Amino acid sequence: MTGTGSIGRRLTFLLAGVAALLSVLSWGMVTGLALEAAERTQDNVLAASATTIAETLRSEQGQVQLELPYSAFAMLGAISEDRVFYLVTAGEEMLTGYPDLPVPQLGPPSPGRVVFDTGNYRGAEIRMAMLTRLVLAGAQPVPVTVTVAQTRNGVDAITGELSQLAATLAVAFFLVAVALSFFAARTSLRPLNEIARAVSRRGPSDLRPLRRDAPAELAPLLAALNRLMARLGQSIQRSEDFIAEAAHRVRTPLATVRVQAEIALRSIEDEAQRRRLRQMIRAVDESSRSAEQILDHATVAYRTDDLARDRIDLAELARQTAKALEPTAAMKDIELRLETEPAEVAGDAVLLDSALRNVLDNAIKYSPEDTTVRLTVSTDGGEARMAVSDQGPGLGEGPAEALTERFRRGSNTEGIVGSGLGLTIVDDVLRAHGGRLELGRVKKGEGACVTLVLPLA
Amino acid sequence: MRYLLVEDNLELAEAIASRLAMDGHAVDHAASLAEAEDCLATADYDLILLDVMLPDGDGRAFLKRSRDRLEVPVIVLTARSRVSDRVDALDEGADDYLTKPFDFSELEARCRAVLRRRGGSARNEIALGAAVFDPMAGTLCCGSSTVELRNREIRLLEVFARHPGQILSKGQLMDRLFSHDAEVTENAIEVYVGRLRRRIEGKGVRIETVRGLGYRMDTTAP
Ligand SMILES: Nc1ncnc2c1ncn2[C@@H]1O[C@H](COP(=O)(O)OP(=O)(O)OP(=O)(O)O)[C@@H](O)[C@H]1O
Ligand SMILES: [Mg+2]
């Protein structure tokens, strides 16, 4: 047997095969027994018939005489409609009957014993019973042989009937057995299916051991599964810890550099040196933004592989994300204006928050001071639309879709820190949720209008 | 304002502390969670800046433990973003978080947002002559009239309030007002000063131009 295919089907086939074998065997046995029983009955009646005829043998004036009793044939007729033949010989001389009946040639007949044989007569198979008896004819005992024969149609008919009945029963038995084996296979595989369901129902990061009762045969599988999940959890935890530690180690000194540069900027008057310090701060921001976006991009890819499908109200999500970015907007005196209506979608809240954050971050980053960024959540024909529009310079002339390419930045980014991964992340998140990103411009204005479109839950 | 800075990297801690001191804030430094507990037991703070990775434990675990008895708002300093950090600091009870390295004007903006949400305390108020300025709430009160200032106006006024009587150059004002990646001209400072002047007119506070040098606040006017 190969490793593929269904255990259930294999089990069903195996059990059905056994059932088929048993059915055929039982049919064969019943047929055989029926044949034997029918033959024995015929033999007994033939013997009785021959004996009855032999009973009437007597000798009269040195001649062997007999009377063919009606009962001898009646009993044969009672078992079937078969033709009956007989032959009685005294020594070499035939007394009565069918002279050409092929009597059994079985050596010297022993008186008083019935001998059976099968042969062919007049184009039909016959069964014969032969009985020899010594009759005193005068002074000499003469061996008289009585042979009674019958065709075998009756026997065949009875065995045929019985065999047919047995076949019907066997087929019925087979069908019941197949149904039962199908059921048995299903039932015995149910715990396996339950384990599979329990595993697949889990959230993407749920690696707790499975705690459920399983049949003894499945216990090793369950234990192995739990060990695997524990190991997986550990290794994920280890890489999580590693990333956290690495980020911490790299970014803490960077933070020191940045703060020190800011302090120096405060106390230095020389314009050339101040420009150097600003460049230094920019470089720090540039590298930290890139590191952050690259890590986020990787995390997004990992999380979309096995997407969580929680119910999320985009209006609530928009409120929270906007609140988180409020201080950033306030730094440029940008007003964040929010207009929402409830819109439920299914997805990963962390990812959707990150997508919206990137879009809002762009709107704030590329807009001039003292402007308004508008965030609206609406629904339209089975879709939720989160639109962010600003009063900034817009997305430029080229095809806007190119901006979703990795590390692609627009031509308007002079002096503005960024890695070019923001819209890539947004696009990836939306695609994973079955949505899309629409990049356009504000009607009757210059600003960009970026819309996150998601299917409603 | 009085900050408690919980950060185990001494260089960074020292830098943040001197930077905050430049704006007239007091900073206590704790290098571990245990030290932080000691500080909290002995002094009152307006805000805690909490690093998440500390030698004696996770800053977030500390937050979770002490959230109920802690009145002080907490801003968490982390090295990772919300997406790549599996545990969300905000869920653990932080008021906000900042990723290292950070811009001080952003720290300021976030502190302001947190404190405004929590309701500022009286000790943040600065008397400017007859008027009272609350840089956290962003209000300037004089008698019965109150003006609500916008962010940049607050920051501008705060710079003047922290340096009473001092002449501040346009360059100095620029550093305090704009993040360093934005290319701003000294023109912008003139625009903002002009706007601030109009907003606080009649509140007993005036910004005067000192020719060739910059600006100075005068709180003696009627
Ligand atoms: N609201 C907007 N107004 C003007 N230009 C925009 C806007 N949003 C995006 N862009 C343009 O699209 C480009 C790609 O944006 P994206 O967010 O992917 O990268 P980024 O902002 O440069 O870097 P980061 O990864 O740091 O976000 C930007 O460089 C910018 O030119
Ligand atoms: Mg961006």
XYZ file of C-alpha atoms in Angstrom, chain A residues 205 233 236-237 240-241 243-245 247-249 251-260 262-269 274 278 281-282 284-285 288 292 295-296 299-300 302-303 320 323-328 330-335 350-351 353-354 357 369-371 414-417, chain B residues 7-9 11-19 22-23 51-54 77-88 90 96-97 99-110 113 117 150-153 155 163 169 171-172 174-184 192 195:
138
model
C -0.167 32.305 16.538
C 6.611 28.099 19.638
C 9.366 31.635 17.112
C 9.840 32.990 20.610
C 11.124 37.227 18.419
C 13.468 37.732 21.326
C 14.725 40.651 16.851
C 13.665 42.581 19.928
C 17.161 42.413 21.367
C 16.431 46.289 17.521
C 17.033 47.461 21.052
C 20.803 47.210 20.753
C 18.386 51.719 18.161
C 19.391 52.752 21.652
C 22.796 54.119 20.590
C 21.141 55.719 17.550
C 18.768 57.458 19.916
C 21.749 58.700 21.919
C 23.354 60.087 18.771
C 20.153 61.839 17.809
C 19.592 63.426 21.204
C 23.199 64.555 21.436
C 19.825 67.949 18.995
C 21.572 69.247 22.099
C 24.553 70.346 20.039
C 22.237 72.072 17.593
C 20.970 74.142 20.473
C 24.313 75.387 21.573
C 26.149 75.878 18.281
C 25.756 79.127 16.433
C 24.425 73.429 12.268
C 20.892 68.536 10.747
C 19.917 63.861 12.438
C 18.449 63.220 9.010
C 19.767 58.817 11.811
C 16.094 59.271 10.973
C 15.840 54.214 11.665
C 11.471 50.051 10.974
C 10.973 44.945 9.740
C 7.312 45.907 9.401
C 6.167 41.092 9.694
C 3.305 41.949 7.361
C 4.544 36.735 7.844
C 1.168 37.733 9.244
C -7.887 54.945 17.222
C -5.832 59.471 17.725
C -2.395 57.884 17.716
C -1.245 60.181 14.905
C -2.872 63.308 16.288
C 0.320 64.544 18.016
C 2.330 64.008 14.827
C -0.266 68.705 15.664
C 3.477 69.189 15.248
C 2.708 70.678 11.841
C -0.536 72.259 12.961
C -2.356 69.892 10.669
C -5.932 69.208 11.563
C -2.794 45.143 13.672
C -2.236 44.957 9.914
C -3.979 49.717 11.633
C -0.512 49.605 10.120
C -1.071 54.516 9.709
C 1.872 73.138 7.628
C -1.482 74.442 8.669
C -3.576 72.234 6.424
C 13.107 66.244 -1.302
C 14.139 66.649 2.302
C 11.436 64.328 3.634
C 12.567 61.183 5.387
C 16.334 53.726 30.995
C 19.291 51.415 31.540
C 21.537 52.864 28.854
C 24.503 57.554 27.809
C 21.027 57.802 26.385
C 19.564 58.581 29.788
C 22.083 61.325 30.377
C 21.418 62.812 26.947
C 17.644 62.762 27.351
C 17.938 64.279 30.819
C 20.112 67.172 29.639
C 17.876 67.751 26.652
C 17.269 72.586 28.507
C 13.518 73.077 28.307
C 12.157 51.841 28.359
C 10.772 48.348 27.673
C 14.005 46.408 28.001
C 15.506 46.744 31.424
C 10.189 53.946 24.740
C 10.501 50.946 22.458
C 12.789 49.876 19.684
C 10.020 48.357 17.605
C 6.834 49.445 15.913
C 3.351 48.245 16.747
C 3.327 45.758 13.890
C 6.604 44.054 14.593
C 6.107 44.040 18.345
C 3.902 41.110 19.208
C 2.843 42.645 22.492
C 1.202 45.987 22.219
C -0.865 50.279 24.731
C 1.498 56.272 24.407
C 4.731 54.998 22.986
C 10.111 54.390 18.949
C 13.777 55.035 19.492
C 15.374 57.126 18.142
C 12.842 59.893 18.524
C 12.446 63.545 17.762
C 12.151 65.725 20.835
C 9.412 67.796 19.316
C 7.507 64.576 18.843
C 8.131 63.599 22.449
C 6.866 66.994 23.430
C 3.778 66.688 21.251
C 2.994 63.258 22.648
C -1.469 64.988 24.109
C -6.068 63.714 27.923
C -2.868 76.115 18.665
C 0.032 73.782 18.916
C 2.694 75.842 17.305
C 1.522 78.969 19.102
C 5.230 76.039 21.677
C 13.194 82.542 28.898
C 17.030 84.747 17.822
C 17.407 80.552 14.630
C 16.840 79.568 18.243
C 13.302 77.649 14.636
C 15.093 74.830 16.405
C 12.437 74.722 19.073
C 9.530 74.900 16.681
C 10.299 72.717 13.706
C 11.484 69.211 13.357
C 14.910 69.206 11.855
C 14.056 67.522 8.624
C 11.692 70.269 7.515
C 13.336 72.979 5.485
C 11.974 76.145 7.022
C 4.161 82.541 13.477
C 0.015 85.119 14.362
